[in-house]
Short mmCIF file of C-alpha atoms and ligand atoms in Angstrom, two decimals:
data_model
loop_
_atom_site.label_atom_id
_atom_site.label_comp_id
_atom_site.label_asym_id
_atom_site.label_seq_id
_atom_site.Cartn_x
_atom_site.Cartn_y
_atom_site.Cartn_z
CA MET A 1100 0.00 0.00 0.00
CA ARG A 1101 1.15 3.54 -0.66
CA LYS A 1102 2.95 5.11 2.30
CA ASP A 1103 0.45 7.94 2.72
CA PHE A 1104 -2.55 5.58 2.70
CA LEU A 1105 -5.07 6.79 5.30
CA TRP A 1106 -6.26 4.17 7.78
CA GLY A 1107 -9.06 5.17 10.11
CA GLY A 1108 -12.72 4.67 10.90
CA ALA A 1109 -16.09 6.16 10.05
CA THR A 1110 -19.21 7.33 11.85
CA ALA A 1111 -21.93 9.90 11.25
CA ALA A 1112 -23.60 12.48 13.48
CA ASN A 1113 -27.08 11.05 12.93
CA GLN A 1114 -26.08 7.68 14.36
CA CYS A 1115 -23.60 8.49 17.11
CA GLU A 1116 -23.71 12.09 18.20
CA GLY A 1117 -26.98 12.39 20.13
CA GLY A 1118 -27.24 15.64 22.10
CA TRP A 1119 -30.29 16.46 20.02
CA LYS A 1120 -31.24 19.50 22.07
CA GLU A 1121 -27.79 20.59 23.19
CA GLY A 1122 -26.15 23.84 22.21
CA GLY A 1123 -29.16 25.20 20.34
CA ARG A 1124 -29.29 22.34 17.81
CA GLY A 1125 -32.47 22.21 15.73
CA MET A 1126 -34.48 19.06 15.07
CA ALA A 1127 -33.18 16.92 12.23
CA ILE A 1128 -34.48 14.06 10.09
CA VAL A 1129 -32.91 11.46 12.39
CA ASP A 1130 -34.83 12.78 15.40
CA VAL A 1131 -38.15 11.68 13.92
CA ILE A 1132 -37.11 8.22 12.66
CA PRO A 1133 -38.45 5.72 15.20
CA HIS A 1134 -37.26 2.35 16.36
CA GLY A 1135 -39.45 -0.67 15.53
CA ALA A 1136 -41.97 -1.61 12.86
CA ASP A 1137 -42.66 1.98 11.78
CA ARG A 1138 -39.03 2.70 11.01
CA MET A 1139 -38.90 1.39 7.42
CA PRO A 1140 -42.16 3.04 6.26
CA VAL A 1141 -40.98 6.35 7.72
CA MET A 1142 -37.54 6.04 6.09
CA LYS A 1143 -39.21 5.22 2.78
CA GLY A 1144 -41.32 8.34 3.12
CA VAL A 1145 -44.60 6.46 2.92
CA GLN A 1146 -45.60 7.00 6.55
CA ASP A 1147 -46.01 10.40 8.14
CA TYR A 1148 -43.65 10.69 11.11
CA ARG A 1149 -46.03 13.19 12.73
CA LYS A 1150 -48.66 10.50 13.12
CA LEU A 1151 -46.60 7.97 15.07
CA PRO A 1152 -47.83 6.65 18.42
CA GLU A 1153 -46.95 8.78 21.43
CA ASN A 1154 -44.77 6.09 22.94
CA ALA A 1155 -42.55 5.79 19.84
CA SER A 1156 -38.85 5.87 20.66
CA TYR A 1157 -36.20 7.67 18.63
CA PRO A 1158 -32.77 6.07 19.10
CA GLY A 1159 -30.85 8.76 17.22
CA ARG A 1160 -31.73 11.44 19.73
CA GLU A 1161 -29.25 10.17 22.28
CA ALA A 1162 -27.42 7.59 20.13
CA ILE A 1163 -24.11 6.84 21.88
CA ASP A 1164 -23.89 10.44 23.10
CA MET A 1165 -20.64 11.17 21.35
CA TYR A 1166 -21.62 14.77 21.95
CA SER A 1167 -20.40 14.34 25.54
CA HIS A 1168 -17.91 11.49 24.99
CA TYR A 1169 -15.94 12.72 21.99
CA LYS A 1170 -12.67 13.27 23.87
CA GLU A 1171 -12.69 9.76 25.26
CA ASP A 1172 -13.68 8.33 21.86
CA ILE A 1173 -11.00 10.21 19.96
CA ALA A 1174 -8.39 9.11 22.50
CA LEU A 1175 -9.37 5.50 21.74
CA PHE A 1176 -9.17 6.14 17.99
CA ALA A 1177 -5.70 7.59 18.55
CA GLU A 1178 -4.73 4.54 20.57
CA MET A 1179 -5.60 2.40 17.54
CA GLY A 1180 -3.37 4.67 15.49
CA PHE A 1181 -6.09 6.24 13.32
CA GLN A 1182 -4.59 8.48 10.66
CA CYS A 1183 -7.98 9.82 9.64
CA TYR A 1184 -11.50 9.87 11.00
CA ARG A 1185 -14.57 10.19 8.83
CA PHE A 1186 -17.58 11.74 10.52
CA SER A 1187 -20.37 14.13 9.59
CA PHE A 1188 -21.49 17.53 10.75
CA SER A 1189 -25.07 17.81 11.88
CA TRP A 1190 -26.49 20.54 9.65
CA SER A 1191 -29.10 21.61 12.23
CA ARG A 1192 -26.39 22.06 14.85
CA ILE A 1193 -24.93 24.79 12.63
CA PHE A 1194 -28.18 26.17 11.19
CA PRO A 1195 -30.97 24.97 13.53
CA THR A 1196 -33.83 25.69 11.12
CA GLY A 1197 -31.68 26.01 8.00
CA GLU A 1198 -32.88 29.58 7.49
CA GLU A 1199 -30.81 31.59 9.98
CA ALA A 1200 -28.58 34.25 8.46
CA GLU A 1201 -25.63 33.36 10.71
CA PRO A 1202 -24.37 29.99 11.97
CA ASN A 1203 -25.11 28.89 15.51
CA GLU A 1204 -21.95 29.69 17.48
CA ALA A 1205 -22.43 26.86 19.98
CA GLY A 1206 -22.68 24.37 17.13
CA LEU A 1207 -19.50 25.62 15.51
CA GLN A 1208 -17.79 25.56 18.90
CA PHE A 1209 -18.66 21.90 19.36
CA TYR A 1210 -17.05 20.97 16.03
CA ASP A 1211 -14.11 23.30 16.74
CA ASP A 1212 -13.41 21.34 19.88
CA LEU A 1213 -13.88 18.00 18.17
CA VAL A 1214 -11.69 18.86 15.17
CA ASN A 1215 -8.99 20.34 17.40
CA GLU A 1216 -9.03 17.16 19.45
CA LEU A 1217 -8.45 15.12 16.28
CA LEU A 1218 -5.64 17.40 15.15
CA LYS A 1219 -4.01 17.10 18.56
CA TYR A 1220 -3.45 13.43 17.68
CA GLN A 1221 -2.58 14.17 14.03
CA ILE A 1222 -5.79 12.51 12.88
CA GLU A 1223 -6.93 13.92 9.52
CA PRO A 1224 -10.63 14.84 9.58
CA VAL A 1225 -12.72 13.61 6.65
CA VAL A 1226 -16.09 15.32 6.90
CA THR A 1227 -19.38 14.39 5.27
CA LEU A 1228 -21.46 17.52 4.86
CA CYS A 1229 -24.76 15.66 4.69
CA HIS A 1230 -25.14 12.15 6.07
CA PHE A 1231 -28.87 11.29 6.04
CA ASP A 1232 -29.47 14.70 7.54
CA ALA A 1233 -31.31 18.01 7.17
CA PRO A 1234 -33.05 20.39 9.54
CA ILE A 1235 -36.63 19.18 10.01
CA ALA A 1236 -37.84 22.77 9.61
CA LEU A 1237 -36.74 22.64 5.96
CA VAL A 1238 -38.56 19.34 5.48
CA GLU A 1239 -41.78 20.79 6.88
CA LYS A 1240 -41.66 24.21 5.32
CA TYR A 1241 -40.25 23.41 1.89
CA GLY A 1242 -40.53 19.66 1.34
CA SER A 1243 -36.76 19.26 1.63
CA TRP A 1244 -34.90 18.33 -1.59
CA LYS A 1245 -38.10 18.32 -3.62
CA ASN A 1246 -37.65 22.06 -3.54
CA ARG A 1247 -34.91 23.97 -5.34
CA LYS A 1248 -34.64 26.37 -2.40
CA MET A 1249 -32.81 23.59 -0.59
CA ILE A 1250 -29.73 24.24 -2.75
CA GLY A 1251 -29.36 27.74 -1.33
CA PHE A 1252 -29.78 26.59 2.27
CA PHE A 1253 -27.26 23.81 1.76
CA LEU A 1254 -24.68 26.10 0.17
CA LYS A 1255 -25.00 28.63 2.97
CA TYR A 1256 -24.22 25.84 5.43
CA CYS A 1257 -21.32 24.56 3.29
CA ASP A 1258 -19.92 28.06 2.98
CA ALA A 1259 -20.03 28.58 6.74
CA VAL A 1260 -18.23 25.36 7.65
CA ILE A 1261 -15.75 25.15 4.79
CA ARG A 1262 -14.67 28.73 5.48
CA HIS A 1263 -14.57 28.23 9.22
CA PHE A 1264 -12.45 25.09 9.02
CA LYS A 1265 -10.12 26.23 6.25
CA GLY A 1266 -6.62 25.06 7.10
CA ARG A 1267 -7.94 22.37 9.43
CA ILE A 1268 -10.20 20.26 7.20
CA ARG A 1269 -9.05 19.27 3.74
CA TYR A 1270 -11.24 16.27 2.87
CA TRP A 1271 -14.95 16.87 2.33
CA ILE A 1272 -17.68 14.54 1.10
CA THR A 1273 -20.88 16.20 -0.15
CA PHE A 1274 -23.71 13.66 0.30
CA ASN A 1275 -23.44 10.29 1.98
CA GLU A 1276 -24.69 7.45 -0.25
CA ILE A 1277 -26.42 9.89 -2.56
CA ASN A 1278 -28.14 7.00 -4.35
CA MET A 1279 -30.05 6.19 -1.12
CA LEU A 1280 -32.46 8.91 -2.18
CA MET A 1281 -34.04 6.38 -4.57
CA HIS A 1282 -34.44 3.67 -1.93
CA LEU A 1283 -35.09 5.42 1.39
CA PRO A 1284 -36.10 8.90 0.25
CA PHE A 1285 -37.07 10.26 3.66
CA MET A 1286 -33.96 9.07 5.46
CA GLY A 1287 -31.72 9.95 2.51
CA ALA A 1288 -33.22 13.29 1.55
CA GLY A 1289 -36.18 14.24 3.75
CA ILE A 1290 -38.66 13.39 1.00
CA ARG A 1291 -42.19 12.46 2.05
CA LEU A 1292 -43.95 10.50 -0.65
CA GLU A 1293 -47.13 10.23 1.42
CA GLU A 1294 -47.81 13.83 0.45
CA GLY A 1295 -48.65 12.46 -3.02
CA GLY A 1296 -47.32 13.16 -6.49
CA ASP A 1297 -45.52 11.15 -9.14
CA GLU A 1298 -42.86 9.19 -7.28
CA LEU A 1299 -40.29 8.92 -10.08
CA GLN A 1300 -40.68 12.55 -11.03
CA ILE A 1301 -40.20 13.63 -7.40
CA LYS A 1302 -37.13 11.47 -6.90
CA TYR A 1303 -35.35 12.53 -10.08
CA GLN A 1304 -36.13 16.19 -9.48
CA ALA A 1305 -34.76 15.90 -5.95
CA ALA A 1306 -31.73 14.06 -7.33
CA HIS A 1307 -31.10 16.94 -9.70
CA HIS A 1308 -31.23 19.39 -6.81
CA GLU A 1309 -28.73 17.33 -4.83
CA LEU A 1310 -26.46 16.84 -7.83
CA ALA A 1311 -26.49 20.55 -8.62
CA ALA A 1312 -25.90 21.36 -4.94
CA SER A 1313 -23.03 18.88 -4.84
CA ALA A 1314 -21.33 20.50 -7.86
CA MET A 1315 -21.85 23.96 -6.39
CA ALA A 1316 -20.35 22.77 -3.12
CA VAL A 1317 -17.29 21.47 -5.01
CA LYS A 1318 -16.94 24.88 -6.68
CA LEU A 1319 -17.32 26.70 -3.39
CA ALA A 1320 -14.82 24.50 -1.56
CA HIS A 1321 -12.22 24.99 -4.29
CA GLU A 1322 -12.78 28.74 -4.26
CA ILE A 1323 -12.39 28.94 -0.49
CA ASN A 1324 -9.48 26.56 -0.29
CA ARG A 1325 -7.43 25.51 -3.28
CA ASP A 1326 -6.16 22.48 -1.34
CA ALA A 1327 -9.63 21.15 -0.58
CA GLN A 1328 -10.32 17.61 -1.78
CA VAL A 1329 -14.01 17.08 -2.35
CA GLY A 1330 -15.57 13.73 -3.01
CA CYS A 1331 -18.92 12.21 -3.89
CA MET A 1332 -20.11 9.11 -2.04
CA LEU A 1333 -21.89 6.07 -3.38
CA ALA A 1334 -23.45 3.02 -1.75
CA ALA A 1335 -21.47 0.67 -3.97
CA GLY A 1336 -21.46 -3.07 -4.58
CA SER A 1337 -21.35 -4.49 -8.10
CA VAL A 1338 -24.46 -6.24 -9.36
CA TYR A 1339 -23.79 -9.77 -10.65
CA PRO A 1340 -25.94 -11.57 -13.19
CA TYR A 1341 -27.29 -14.75 -11.62
CA SER A 1342 -26.48 -16.66 -14.81
CA CYS A 1343 -24.74 -16.13 -18.13
CA ASN A 1344 -28.13 -15.81 -19.78
CA PRO A 1345 -27.81 -12.46 -21.58
CA VAL A 1346 -31.08 -11.25 -20.09
CA ASP A 1347 -29.58 -11.63 -16.62
CA VAL A 1348 -26.42 -9.86 -17.75
CA TRP A 1349 -28.42 -7.02 -19.25
CA GLU A 1350 -30.52 -6.69 -16.08
CA SER A 1351 -27.39 -6.53 -13.92
CA MET A 1352 -26.01 -3.75 -16.11
CA LYS A 1353 -29.23 -1.78 -15.73
CA LYS A 1354 -29.17 -2.24 -11.96
CA ASP A 1355 -25.57 -1.04 -11.77
CA ARG A 1356 -26.52 2.04 -13.74
CA GLU A 1357 -29.25 2.93 -11.23
CA ASN A 1358 -26.42 3.58 -8.79
CA TYR A 1359 -23.81 4.86 -11.21
CA PHE A 1360 -26.33 7.45 -12.39
CA PHE A 1361 -25.35 9.74 -9.51
CA THR A 1362 -21.59 9.33 -9.65
CA ASP A 1363 -21.63 9.50 -13.45
CA VAL A 1364 -22.92 13.06 -13.07
CA GLN A 1365 -20.61 13.95 -10.18
CA VAL A 1366 -17.46 12.52 -11.74
CA ARG A 1367 -17.99 12.94 -15.48
CA GLY A 1368 -19.97 16.16 -15.17
CA LYS A 1369 -23.01 15.35 -17.23
CA TYR A 1370 -26.15 13.27 -17.25
CA PRO A 1371 -25.26 9.96 -18.89
CA ALA A 1372 -27.02 9.10 -22.16
CA TYR A 1373 -28.82 6.10 -20.65
CA ALA A 1374 -30.34 8.33 -17.95
CA VAL A 1375 -31.47 10.97 -20.42
CA LYS A 1376 -33.23 8.26 -22.42
CA TYR A 1377 -34.74 6.66 -19.32
CA MET A 1378 -36.17 9.96 -18.15
CA GLU A 1379 -37.61 10.59 -21.61
CA GLN A 1380 -39.25 7.17 -21.67
CA GLN A 1381 -40.71 7.62 -18.20
CA GLY A 1382 -41.99 11.10 -18.92
CA ILE A 1383 -39.74 12.61 -16.25
CA GLN A 1384 -39.10 16.28 -16.83
CA ILE A 1385 -36.45 17.92 -14.76
CA ALA A 1386 -36.85 21.60 -14.04
CA MET A 1387 -33.42 23.21 -14.03
CA GLN A 1388 -31.79 26.58 -14.30
CA ASP A 1389 -29.71 27.53 -17.30
CA ALA A 1390 -26.39 27.42 -15.49
CA ASP A 1391 -26.91 24.05 -13.75
CA LEU A 1392 -25.46 21.84 -16.46
CA GLU A 1393 -22.42 24.04 -16.93
CA ILE A 1394 -21.75 24.14 -13.19
CA MET A 1395 -22.02 20.36 -13.05
CA GLU A 1396 -19.64 19.97 -15.96
CA LYS A 1397 -17.02 22.35 -14.59
CA ASN A 1398 -17.07 21.19 -10.99
CA THR A 1399 -16.53 17.48 -10.88
CA VAL A 1400 -15.26 15.77 -7.75
CA ASP A 1401 -11.64 15.14 -6.78
CA PHE A 1402 -12.24 11.62 -5.54
CA VAL A 1403 -14.91 8.97 -5.33
CA ALA A 1404 -15.83 7.72 -1.86
CA LEU A 1405 -17.83 4.55 -1.47
CA SER A 1406 -19.39 2.24 1.04
CA TYR A 1407 -19.11 -1.45 0.37
CA TYR A 1408 -20.89 -4.08 2.42
CA ASN A 1409 -21.73 -6.66 -0.22
CA SER A 1410 -22.23 -7.38 -3.87
CA ARG A 1411 -25.72 -7.76 -5.31
CA CYS A 1412 -27.17 -10.28 -7.71
CA VAL A 1413 -30.06 -10.28 -10.17
CA ARG A 1414 -31.97 -13.05 -11.93
CA THR A 1415 -34.82 -12.66 -14.35
CA ASP A 1416 -36.40 -16.11 -14.19
CA GLY A 1417 -38.49 -15.25 -11.15
CA GLN A 1418 -37.07 -18.24 -9.27
CA GLY A 1419 -35.05 -18.52 -6.08
CA GLU A 1420 -34.99 -16.55 -2.85
CA ALA A 1421 -34.26 -12.91 -2.25
CA SER A 1422 -31.21 -12.00 -0.23
CA GLY A 1423 -32.32 -10.73 3.16
CA GLY A 1424 -32.02 -7.55 5.08
CA ASN A 1425 -30.82 -5.11 2.51
CA VAL A 1426 -32.51 -2.03 1.08
CA PHE A 1427 -31.21 -3.04 -2.34
CA ALA A 1428 -33.41 -5.80 -3.75
CA SER A 1429 -31.15 -8.69 -4.67
CA ALA A 1430 -31.38 -12.38 -5.51
CA LYS A 1431 -29.67 -14.73 -3.08
CA ASN A 1432 -26.22 -15.63 -4.33
CA PRO A 1433 -25.69 -19.34 -3.55
CA TYR A 1434 -21.90 -18.96 -3.42
CA LEU A 1435 -21.92 -16.53 -0.50
CA GLU A 1436 -22.42 -16.82 3.26
CA CYS A 1437 -24.56 -14.19 4.93
CA SER A 1438 -24.29 -12.08 8.07
CA GLN A 1439 -26.76 -12.41 10.95
CA TRP A 1440 -28.79 -9.71 9.22
CA GLY A 1441 -28.79 -11.58 5.92
CA TRP A 1442 -26.25 -9.37 4.16
CA PRO A 1443 -24.03 -11.43 1.81
CA ILE A 1444 -20.32 -11.54 2.63
CA ASP A 1445 -18.20 -11.12 -0.47
CA PRO A 1446 -14.63 -9.86 -0.08
CA LEU A 1447 -13.71 -10.50 -3.71
CA GLY A 1448 -16.73 -8.37 -4.55
CA LEU A 1449 -14.88 -5.42 -3.04
CA ARG A 1450 -11.98 -5.96 -5.44
CA ILE A 1451 -14.44 -6.29 -8.31
CA THR A 1452 -16.32 -3.14 -7.26
CA LEU A 1453 -13.14 -1.09 -6.86
CA ASN A 1454 -11.90 -2.17 -10.27
CA ALA A 1455 -15.26 -1.42 -11.88
CA LEU A 1456 -15.31 2.07 -10.37
CA TYR A 1457 -11.71 2.79 -11.25
CA ASP A 1458 -12.17 1.55 -14.82
CA ARG A 1459 -15.19 3.80 -15.14
CA TYR A 1460 -13.83 6.96 -13.53
CA GLN A 1461 -10.02 6.89 -13.30
CA LYS A 1462 -10.27 8.95 -10.10
CA PRO A 1463 -8.80 8.17 -6.69
CA LEU A 1464 -11.14 6.00 -4.63
CA PHE A 1465 -11.71 6.15 -0.89
CA VAL A 1466 -13.39 3.21 0.90
CA VAL A 1467 -15.20 5.19 3.57
CA GLU A 1468 -17.46 2.39 4.83
CA ASN A 1469 -17.11 -1.36 5.12
CA GLY A 1470 -17.80 -3.72 7.97
CA LEU A 1471 -19.83 -6.46 9.60
CA GLY A 1472 -22.87 -5.75 11.72
CA ALA A 1473 -22.98 -8.56 14.29
CA VAL A 1474 -24.24 -9.41 17.77
CA ASP A 1475 -21.40 -9.21 20.27
CA VAL A 1476 -21.15 -10.96 23.62
CA LEU A 1477 -19.64 -8.90 26.39
CA GLU A 1478 -17.69 -11.23 28.67
CA ALA A 1479 -17.62 -10.80 32.44
CA ASP A 1480 -14.09 -9.42 32.23
CA GLY A 1481 -15.19 -6.66 29.85
CA THR A 1482 -13.75 -8.17 26.67
CA VAL A 1483 -15.49 -9.07 23.41
CA HIS A 1484 -14.07 -11.93 21.32
CA ASP A 1485 -15.17 -10.69 17.93
CA ASP A 1486 -13.13 -13.00 15.71
CA TYR A 1487 -15.96 -13.02 13.12
CA ARG A 1488 -15.47 -9.26 12.68
CA ILE A 1489 -11.72 -9.66 12.35
CA ASP A 1490 -12.25 -12.36 9.71
CA TYR A 1491 -14.62 -10.15 7.74
CA LEU A 1492 -12.36 -7.11 7.85
CA ARG A 1493 -9.20 -9.10 7.17
CA SER A 1494 -10.61 -10.66 4.01
CA HIS A 1495 -11.91 -7.30 2.79
CA ILE A 1496 -8.63 -5.53 3.51
CA ARG A 1497 -6.80 -8.26 1.55
CA ALA A 1498 -9.16 -7.75 -1.38
CA MET A 1499 -8.75 -3.97 -1.20
CA MET A 1500 -4.96 -4.28 -1.10
CA ALA A 1501 -5.02 -6.60 -4.08
CA ALA A 1502 -7.03 -3.99 -5.98
CA ALA A 1503 -4.38 -1.38 -5.15
CA ASP A 1504 -1.16 -3.41 -5.33
CA GLU A 1505 -2.00 -5.93 -8.04
CA ASP A 1506 -4.58 -4.12 -10.16
CA GLY A 1507 -3.29 -0.56 -9.85
CA VAL A 1508 -6.43 1.02 -8.43
CA ASP A 1509 -5.60 4.41 -6.91
CA LEU A 1510 -6.81 4.20 -3.30
CA ILE A 1511 -6.68 7.04 -0.77
CA GLY A 1512 -7.74 5.26 2.38
CA TYR A 1513 -9.95 2.91 4.33
CA THR A 1514 -12.36 3.85 7.13
CA PRO A 1515 -14.39 0.86 8.36
CA TRP A 1516 -17.94 1.79 9.32
CA GLY A 1517 -19.04 2.23 12.90
CA CYS A 1518 -15.53 2.05 14.31
CA ILE A 1519 -17.29 2.58 17.60
CA ASP A 1520 -20.68 0.85 18.09
CA LEU A 1521 -23.55 3.11 17.08
CA ILE A 1522 -27.20 3.05 16.03
CA SER A 1523 -27.90 1.04 12.87
CA ALA A 1524 -29.31 3.17 10.09
CA THR A 1525 -31.68 0.61 8.63
CA THR A 1526 -32.87 -1.08 11.83
CA GLY A 1527 -32.34 1.49 14.58
CA GLU A 1528 -30.78 -1.23 16.71
CA MET A 1529 -27.75 -0.96 18.96
CA SER A 1530 -27.30 -4.72 18.81
CA LYS A 1531 -26.20 -4.56 15.16
CA ARG A 1532 -22.66 -3.67 16.14
CA TYR A 1533 -19.79 -2.79 13.82
CA GLY A 1534 -17.25 -1.34 16.22
CA PHE A 1535 -13.75 -1.99 17.47
CA ILE A 1536 -15.06 -0.26 20.59
CA TYR A 1537 -18.03 -1.71 22.44
CA VAL A 1538 -20.59 0.75 23.79
CA ASP A 1539 -22.69 -0.42 26.71
CA LYS A 1540 -26.22 0.25 25.51
CA ASN A 1541 -29.00 -2.08 24.38
CA ASP A 1542 -31.87 -1.86 21.91
CA ASN A 1543 -34.17 -0.47 24.59
CA GLY A 1544 -31.80 2.42 25.15
CA GLU A 1545 -30.53 1.10 28.50
CA GLY A 1546 -26.87 0.99 29.49
CA THR A 1547 -24.03 2.98 30.98
CA LEU A 1548 -22.60 4.12 27.62
CA LYS A 1549 -19.26 2.84 28.86
CA ARG A 1550 -16.67 2.26 26.12
CA LEU A 1551 -14.70 -1.04 26.06
CA ARG A 1552 -12.00 -2.32 23.72
CA LYS A 1553 -12.93 -5.43 21.71
CA LYS A 1554 -10.42 -8.01 20.46
CA SER A 1555 -10.67 -6.35 17.02
CA PHE A 1556 -9.44 -3.10 18.58
CA HIS A 1557 -6.00 -4.62 19.20
CA TRP A 1558 -6.03 -6.36 15.82
CA TYR A 1559 -6.81 -3.19 13.90
CA ARG A 1560 -4.09 -1.27 15.75
CA ASP A 1561 -1.56 -3.77 14.38
CA VAL A 1562 -3.05 -3.54 10.88
CA ILE A 1563 -2.60 0.22 10.89
CA ALA A 1564 0.87 0.12 12.41
CA SER A 1565 2.04 -2.27 9.69
CA ASN A 1566 0.26 -0.42 6.84
CA GLY A 1567 -1.86 -3.51 6.24
CA GLN A 1568 1.00 -6.02 6.28
CA ASN A 1569 0.16 -7.61 9.60
CA LEU A 1570 -3.34 -8.99 9.29
CA SER A 1571 -3.13 -11.70 11.94
CA LEU A 1572 -3.25 -10.94 15.65
CA GLU A 1573 -0.26 -13.03 16.64
C1 BGP B 2818 -24.75 2.79 5.13
C2 BGP B 2818 -24.82 4.11 5.81
C3 BGP B 2818 -24.40 4.13 7.21
C4 BGP B 2818 -24.48 2.83 7.96
C5 BGP B 2818 -24.23 1.59 7.13
C6 BGP B 2818 -24.59 0.28 7.79
O1 BGP B 2818 -25.85 2.67 4.29
O2 BGP B 2818 -24.11 5.12 5.15
O3 BGP B 2818 -25.03 5.24 7.80
O4 BGP B 2818 -25.48 2.76 8.86
O5 BGP B 2818 -24.86 1.65 5.91
O6 BGP B 2818 -25.96 0.03 7.70
P1 BGP B 2818 -26.81 -0.42 8.94
O7 BGP B 2818 -26.57 0.60 9.99
O8 BGP B 2818 -28.20 -0.43 8.49
O9 BGP B 2818 -26.31 -1.75 9.32
#
């Protein structure tokens, strides 16, 4: 691996920060996404969050309270030798309703302290500007990303933070898993489909607003700071054809394009021909301003960030089972084992995905999420023997290194997801744990929030220290 490869970990404000009412923070999307059976319908935007039962619980409001524990958490990251840390700013901590003229000082102060703490340990901050997040006031007043006004609110927020952190933050990511807008539109972009309207039209219009906002944010960041490196971020995972039947192959290509659609615009700077045709066929008409396309073309990203949990698979014969637990519909791949949540485990798929993305874009790639959500058992002596997690990460790191060292893919870094246990995005559970650091809290929200080092904590420290050479614990 290259010598300046960045090893670290990743989290996001919506799933770890908590402190939902601290320091003048405004309500955000995550604060109204409940735990339990209503969670999925709310995230999909088909159930109105304002009509949930009174006893609904909202795990993101406290999460793991990193708001109060960040010093302790960063000290543990430093102990593992993190060279970078990917996290997100909570937009409504900076602009509580999104409409204020000036940023909320207490919100900026919180991130000042957090970023300074990282820099104290020479940990490079990698900041996602929008990770499943937006002030709820903008959702209610304007319909969130359905509305073009959102671009202006987002840019005002970007301007405030990019300017404020100039010289301290170099790596920015505009939207986390931008393609999630198509699958979980409320969680991804604050879009409520229950309000009615043509679903495809709404989604593609909102996608245009986000894509335009992303390009404008790239422009802004480069104007403020010539050294800024700005990336897009895709929920990646190549789609395999179930068989060599050309209809399966064709279907897999179409499925891949549903995701590439976003990065094709962000990296190549224009709507791809297949998307233009698709929109024509579906009668989708995107309202845009004259300058949008030019701004998109001139302000492409510096790098492509991606999450990778698994590959996907499609078959067209209507047979077989579906693979469980994922928001991306997929046929069950008989060659792969699955996690406890039914997500396929496919390390070679990471190598395949990285090569596919690098072939397509020829831009540096950054693996900003990867990991295994699993149930952990806390032993009486405070340890967790998470060998399954080590196995998962080891095999994926090997595959990633092969992509870099043997295939020549240009890789910036690796930040496994949920480096400290946090709330699961899709299920709202605490028990779906990804971390090297155990957090004492259960699915009912009970626990001391105490942080404990798992076996993988010590393993990952050695991985980082050896730049990926030492992948066994002994
Ligand atoms: C990605 C998100 C993360 C994270 C991860 C794991 O989609 O960017 O926010 O949560 O998936 O998913 P889950 O938490 O559902 O296990």
